[in-house]
Every structure is written in structure tokens, then in C-alpha cells.
């Protein structure tokens, strides 16, 4: 089993796990080795140098695909897609606003720099302070990417040109996911932000520059659950969602709150 992950230090890593190895047993063996190394170190003379401890886990191989340690380049979103060459690539949304396309071999293929992420914010919304932008969702094809920020800003942009559809949805978006078969179709939700499904290729926007509010209705918009037993409104907080069907025209979605 192989998968890729990004971390807050800005590194993209690949991890291979041998399905025939019990990870619990491997972790237990690694812990024993670490404990034995600590005991051996305690018995060393001041002039002796302790050997480098073995922290590896049997059946697990991890390596760095791309990046150098930089908190400003922390990975906020990561997805995989096919590139125009036919090779699979990783698309990363970083804390500094960059959208990077990186090959599995670490080759940098594309970078989009979003200067808006350098702007310091101080917005009170839903009883919280929004101090800055961050990516809450990212999807891509071999020709375009679709990114969403916590400010409800949707960017559907071509890799080949600067042409982009810029869409403004309500603040405090918490999660956005794109459809597997048609990435222009996406679902988004958040704090006091009901789940809605849109198509970035067909939505009609207000005639203005920059991020524009949609004039057309979404493909779908959820409604809040009924009031609780005290007849009080139930707060809305959509934390995640996933498309569960290949039909982008009438998609089904699993939602967590």
C-alpha cells in the first residue's frame, strides 16, 4: 500500500506499507529497540559516542517527495491527478497561498502564487475571529484546478493560462470536495454554511471583477434539521463530505457534521 501526505513543515512524503506486516507488532519491536538503545546509552563512558538509534518500523518505508522545512509552505490540502504527460502528479495547496504541481519524482511542474494569502485579516464571524486565509479544499484535472478558502472564495483556474472562474460563497467554509469524475462539480459547507453543490463551469456570476457572488441557484442546497426538543435552532457546522456516486448530474453525498 502506498500513499502520500503533506505536513505542517512543508514536506510532501511518500509512505509504503507492507500489507503482510502487522504494524502493531512492528511498532512494538521499534519501541523495544529504542528502549534498548536508551539503556545502552546510559552505560556509555563520557568519552564514548552513542550509536544513532534505529527508529525505523519494519514493513514501513517513508521518503520525502518534495519540499524543504518551511512553516510558511505548510501543506493545507493535497490531491493527486493525471498530468498532461499522462503521469500522475500531486497538487498541493500551501499556507502561503501557492498551488504547486509536483511529480512523484519531486519535479516541480507548475506553481500558482496567490498573493491574497499575505493579507492579514481581522473578521468576526459566527462568534469567531478569522485572522487569515487557508485552503479548505482542492481538486484538479490535467488541465484545471479548483481551490476553496475559508473565506468562501472559489478559484477554478486553467493550468495553461490565467483564465479563472472566481466565485464568492459565504464566509467560514470548512470543507470543500470535488466530484471524482467531473471536478468542476464541487460540494462545500462549514460553520453556519449549509452544504451546497455547484458546477463551476455552468454557474452564472454577478458581472464584476474579482470574486463574484453567484446569480444562479446551486445544483443542490441542504436545509437544517428541525429544532431540538426545546424548540431551539440546531447550529450548522458541516465538517466534511464525500461524493459517493459517479453520476455528477444527480450526485449522492455523504456528509459529516
Short mmCIF file of C-alpha atoms in Angstrom, two decimals:
data_model
loop_
_atom_site.label_atom_id
_atom_site.label_comp_id
_atom_site.label_asym_id
_atom_site.label_seq_id
_atom_site.Cartn_x
_atom_site.Cartn_y
_atom_site.Cartn_z
CA UNK A 1 0.00 0.00 0.00
CA UNK A 2 1.37 3.41 -0.96
CA UNK A 3 0.04 6.82 -0.06
CA UNK A 4 1.24 10.41 0.07
CA UNK A 5 0.85 13.02 2.76
CA UNK A 6 1.84 16.63 3.42
CA UNK A 7 2.82 18.11 6.77
CA UNK A 8 2.93 21.47 8.51
CA UNK A 9 6.67 21.80 7.87
CA UNK A 10 6.06 22.00 4.11
CA UNK A 11 7.19 18.49 3.16
CA UNK A 12 5.34 16.07 0.88
CA UNK A 13 6.15 12.49 1.84
CA UNK A 14 5.50 9.09 0.34
CA UNK A 15 4.84 6.07 2.54
CA UNK A 16 4.93 2.40 1.58
CA UNK A 17 3.34 -0.11 3.96
CA UNK A 18 3.78 -3.86 3.54
CA UNK A 19 0.30 -5.38 3.87
CA UNK A 20 1.85 -8.61 5.16
CA UNK A 21 3.41 -6.91 8.20
CA UNK A 22 1.47 -6.23 11.40
CA UNK A 23 2.04 -2.57 12.18
CA UNK A 24 1.27 -3.09 15.87
CA UNK A 25 3.97 -5.74 16.13
CA UNK A 26 6.39 -3.64 14.08
CA UNK A 27 5.79 -0.61 16.31
CA UNK A 28 6.31 -2.77 19.41
CA UNK A 29 9.64 -4.04 18.04
CA UNK A 30 10.72 -0.48 17.20
CA UNK A 31 9.81 0.65 20.74
CA UNK A 32 11.91 -2.19 22.19
CA UNK A 33 14.88 -1.16 20.04
CA UNK A 34 14.53 2.44 21.20
CA UNK A 35 14.35 1.36 24.84
CA UNK A 36 17.39 -0.90 24.47
CA UNK A 37 19.33 1.94 22.80
CA UNK A 38 18.47 4.28 25.68
CA UNK A 39 19.72 1.74 28.22
CA UNK A 40 22.93 1.21 26.24
CA UNK A 41 23.48 4.95 26.05
CA UNK A 42 23.16 5.25 29.83
CA UNK A 43 26.06 2.79 30.32
CA UNK A 44 28.45 4.59 27.97
CA UNK A 45 31.53 6.33 29.25
CA UNK A 46 31.73 10.14 28.77
CA UNK A 47 34.33 9.66 26.03
CA UNK A 48 32.22 7.15 24.09
CA UNK A 49 29.78 8.20 21.39
CA UNK A 50 26.33 6.65 21.31
CA UNK A 51 25.30 4.99 18.03
CA UNK A 52 22.47 6.56 16.08
CA UNK A 53 19.19 4.98 17.26
CA UNK A 54 17.23 2.85 14.80
CA UNK A 55 13.77 4.44 14.58
CA UNK A 56 12.64 2.54 11.50
CA UNK A 57 9.48 0.41 11.56
CA UNK A 58 9.56 -2.99 9.85
CA UNK A 59 7.38 -3.01 6.74
CA UNK A 60 7.16 0.80 6.54
CA UNK A 61 9.24 2.83 4.12
CA UNK A 62 8.92 6.65 4.14
CA UNK A 63 10.67 9.19 1.93
CA UNK A 64 10.46 12.89 1.08
CA UNK A 65 8.97 13.59 -2.35
CA UNK A 66 9.28 17.38 -2.33
CA UNK A 67 9.93 20.39 -0.18
CA UNK A 68 12.23 21.83 2.43
CA UNK A 69 11.31 22.64 6.01
CA UNK A 70 9.34 25.90 5.98
CA UNK A 71 6.28 26.67 8.10
CA UNK A 72 5.17 29.28 5.57
CA UNK A 73 4.91 26.49 2.97
CA UNK A 74 2.88 24.19 5.22
CA UNK A 75 0.66 21.78 3.26
CA UNK A 76 -3.01 22.58 3.83
CA UNK A 77 -4.55 20.49 1.03
CA UNK A 78 -3.20 17.71 -1.17
CA UNK A 79 -4.69 15.73 -4.05
CA UNK A 80 -3.49 13.55 -6.93
CA UNK A 81 -4.35 13.71 -10.62
CA UNK A 82 -3.09 12.83 -14.10
CA UNK A 83 -0.88 15.46 -15.77
CA UNK A 84 -0.93 16.31 -19.46
CA UNK A 85 2.05 13.97 -19.97
CA UNK A 86 -0.04 11.06 -18.67
CA UNK A 87 1.99 10.83 -15.46
CA UNK A 88 0.35 11.00 -12.06
CA UNK A 89 1.19 14.13 -10.07
CA UNK A 90 0.44 15.67 -6.68
CA UNK A 91 -1.27 19.05 -6.35
CA UNK A 92 -0.60 20.88 -3.08
CA UNK A 93 -2.24 23.95 -1.55
CA UNK A 94 0.20 25.68 0.78
CA UNK A 95 -0.13 28.09 3.70
CA UNK A 96 1.48 30.90 1.70
CA UNK A 97 -1.25 30.58 -0.96
CA UNK A 98 0.78 28.69 -3.56
CA UNK A 99 -0.77 25.90 -5.60
CA UNK A 100 2.08 23.57 -6.62
CA UNK A 101 2.03 20.62 -9.02
CA UNK A 102 4.76 18.14 -8.18
CA UNK A 103 5.67 14.89 -9.91
CA UNK A 104 6.07 11.71 -7.90
CA UNK A 105 9.79 12.10 -8.59
CA UNK A 106 9.78 15.56 -6.93
CA UNK A 107 9.92 17.56 -10.17
CA UNK A 108 8.18 20.95 -9.90
CA UNK A 109 5.75 21.21 -12.84
CA UNK A 110 3.57 24.23 -12.04
CA UNK A 111 3.14 26.96 -9.42
CA UNK A 112 0.35 29.47 -8.92
CA UNK A 113 1.05 32.14 -6.28
CA UNK A 114 -1.97 33.66 -4.54
CA UNK A 115 -0.82 36.98 -3.08
CA UNK A 116 -4.10 37.40 -1.18
CA UNK A 117 -2.82 34.94 1.44
CA UNK A 118 -0.29 37.51 2.67
CA UNK A 119 -3.15 39.81 3.71
CA UNK A 120 -3.78 39.91 7.45
CA UNK A 121 -7.47 39.67 8.33
CA UNK A 122 -9.49 40.50 11.41
CA UNK A 123 -13.06 39.44 10.68
CA UNK A 124 -15.55 38.49 13.38
CA UNK A 125 -17.99 35.91 12.10
CA UNK A 126 -20.19 33.42 13.93
CA UNK A 127 -18.56 34.44 17.21
CA UNK A 128 -15.07 33.66 15.90
CA UNK A 129 -12.18 35.75 14.62
CA UNK A 130 -10.90 34.93 11.15
CA UNK A 131 -7.27 36.08 11.11
CA UNK A 132 -6.17 34.77 7.72
CA UNK A 133 -6.95 32.72 4.65
CA UNK A 134 -6.43 29.00 4.39
CA UNK A 135 -7.29 26.34 1.85
CA UNK A 136 -10.18 24.09 2.88
CA UNK A 137 -10.45 22.10 -0.34
CA UNK A 138 -8.54 21.34 -3.53
CA UNK A 139 -9.27 19.28 -6.63
CA UNK A 140 -7.62 19.05 -10.04
CA UNK A 141 -7.62 17.53 -13.52
CA UNK A 142 -4.82 17.53 -16.10
CA UNK A 143 -5.93 21.00 -17.26
CA UNK A 144 -7.50 22.85 -14.31
CA UNK A 145 -7.60 23.10 -10.55
CA UNK A 146 -10.40 24.13 -8.20
CA UNK A 147 -9.49 25.55 -4.80
CA UNK A 148 -11.62 26.87 -1.95
CA UNK A 149 -10.58 29.03 1.02
CA UNK A 150 -12.18 29.53 4.43
CA UNK A 151 -13.34 32.92 3.11
CA UNK A 152 -15.67 31.10 0.72
CA UNK A 153 -13.52 32.04 -2.28
CA UNK A 154 -13.68 29.53 -5.14
CA UNK A 155 -10.99 29.62 -7.83
CA UNK A 156 -11.49 27.39 -10.89
CA UNK A 157 -8.40 28.03 -13.00
CA UNK A 158 -6.61 26.64 -16.03
CA UNK A 159 -3.03 25.41 -15.67
CA UNK A 160 -2.21 26.70 -19.15
CA UNK A 161 -3.48 30.29 -18.78
CA UNK A 162 -4.54 32.76 -16.11
CA UNK A 163 -8.20 32.34 -17.07
CA UNK A 164 -10.23 31.61 -13.96
CA UNK A 165 -13.77 31.49 -12.65
CA UNK A 166 -13.80 33.37 -9.33
CA UNK A 167 -16.83 32.69 -7.16
CA UNK A 168 -17.74 34.11 -3.74
CA UNK A 169 -19.69 31.95 -1.28
CA UNK A 170 -20.46 32.65 2.42
CA UNK A 171 -17.64 33.05 4.95
CA UNK A 172 -16.37 30.30 7.24
CA UNK A 173 -16.27 27.48 4.72
CA UNK A 174 -14.79 24.47 6.49
CA UNK A 175 -14.52 21.81 3.77
CA UNK A 176 -14.81 21.54 0.01
CA UNK A 177 -14.55 18.43 -2.14
CA UNK A 178 -14.74 17.97 -5.89
CA UNK A 179 -16.52 15.21 -7.80
CA UNK A 180 -14.24 12.36 -8.87
CA UNK A 181 -15.48 12.16 -12.45
CA UNK A 182 -16.22 15.84 -13.03
CA UNK A 183 -14.03 18.08 -10.81
CA UNK A 184 -15.86 21.27 -11.85
CA UNK A 185 -18.72 19.95 -9.67
CA UNK A 186 -17.98 20.57 -6.01
CA UNK A 187 -19.66 20.45 -2.62
CA UNK A 188 -18.89 22.94 0.13
CA UNK A 189 -20.06 23.60 3.70
CA UNK A 190 -18.92 24.99 7.02
CA UNK A 191 -19.93 26.87 10.15
CA UNK A 192 -23.45 28.23 9.58
CA UNK A 193 -22.83 27.29 5.97
CA UNK A 194 -25.26 24.65 4.76
CA UNK A 195 -23.98 22.03 2.34
CA UNK A 196 -24.36 23.18 -1.27
CA UNK A 197 -23.32 21.66 -4.60
CA UNK A 198 -22.21 23.80 -7.55
CA UNK A 199 -20.80 23.42 -11.05
CA UNK A 200 -18.05 25.97 -11.71
CA UNK A 201 -18.48 25.59 -15.48
CA UNK A 202 -22.19 26.43 -15.59
CA UNK A 203 -22.75 28.80 -12.66
CA UNK A 204 -23.77 32.36 -13.57
CA UNK A 205 -21.97 35.08 -11.63
CA UNK A 206 -22.59 38.76 -11.00
CA UNK A 207 -20.89 40.94 -13.66
CA UNK A 208 -17.94 42.26 -11.67
CA UNK A 209 -14.18 41.81 -11.46
CA UNK A 210 -12.67 39.56 -8.81
CA UNK A 211 -14.71 37.14 -6.75
CA UNK A 212 -18.39 37.41 -7.65
CA UNK A 213 -21.50 36.07 -5.96
CA UNK A 214 -23.49 33.51 -7.96
CA UNK A 215 -26.68 34.67 -9.64
CA UNK A 216 -27.86 31.15 -10.44
CA UNK A 217 -29.02 28.60 -7.90
CA UNK A 218 -26.79 25.71 -6.81
CA UNK A 219 -27.35 22.19 -8.07
CA UNK A 220 -28.39 21.33 -4.52
CA UNK A 221 -28.59 23.09 -1.17
CA UNK A 222 -29.31 21.34 2.12
CA UNK A 223 -31.71 22.50 4.81
CA UNK A 224 -31.06 22.48 8.53
CA UNK A 225 -32.56 19.75 10.71
CA UNK A 226 -35.71 20.56 12.73
CA UNK A 227 -35.42 22.43 16.02
CA UNK A 228 -34.41 20.36 19.04
CA UNK A 229 -36.75 19.20 21.84
CA UNK A 230 -36.56 22.69 23.40
CA UNK A 231 -37.60 24.17 20.05
CA UNK A 232 -34.17 25.77 19.69
CA UNK A 233 -32.42 26.08 16.38
CA UNK A 234 -29.65 23.49 15.82
CA UNK A 235 -26.33 25.17 14.88
CA UNK A 236 -24.93 24.29 11.45
CA UNK A 237 -21.37 23.01 11.16
CA UNK A 238 -20.57 20.87 8.13
CA UNK A 239 -17.13 19.34 8.79
CA UNK A 240 -16.67 17.07 5.78
CA UNK A 241 -18.38 15.45 2.83
CA UNK A 242 -17.65 12.98 0.05
CA UNK A 243 -19.31 12.20 -3.27
CA UNK A 244 -20.38 8.57 -3.22
CA UNK A 245 -21.61 8.18 -6.81
CA UNK A 246 -20.06 8.64 -10.25
CA UNK A 247 -23.13 10.50 -11.52
CA UNK A 248 -22.25 14.21 -11.49
CA UNK A 249 -25.71 15.28 -12.70
CA UNK A 250 -27.56 13.76 -9.74
CA UNK A 251 -24.78 13.05 -7.22
CA UNK A 252 -25.19 11.43 -3.84
CA UNK A 253 -23.10 12.75 -0.98
CA UNK A 254 -22.14 11.53 2.49
CA UNK A 255 -21.89 14.40 4.98
CA UNK A 256 -20.45 14.69 8.48
CA UNK A 257 -21.37 17.47 10.93
#
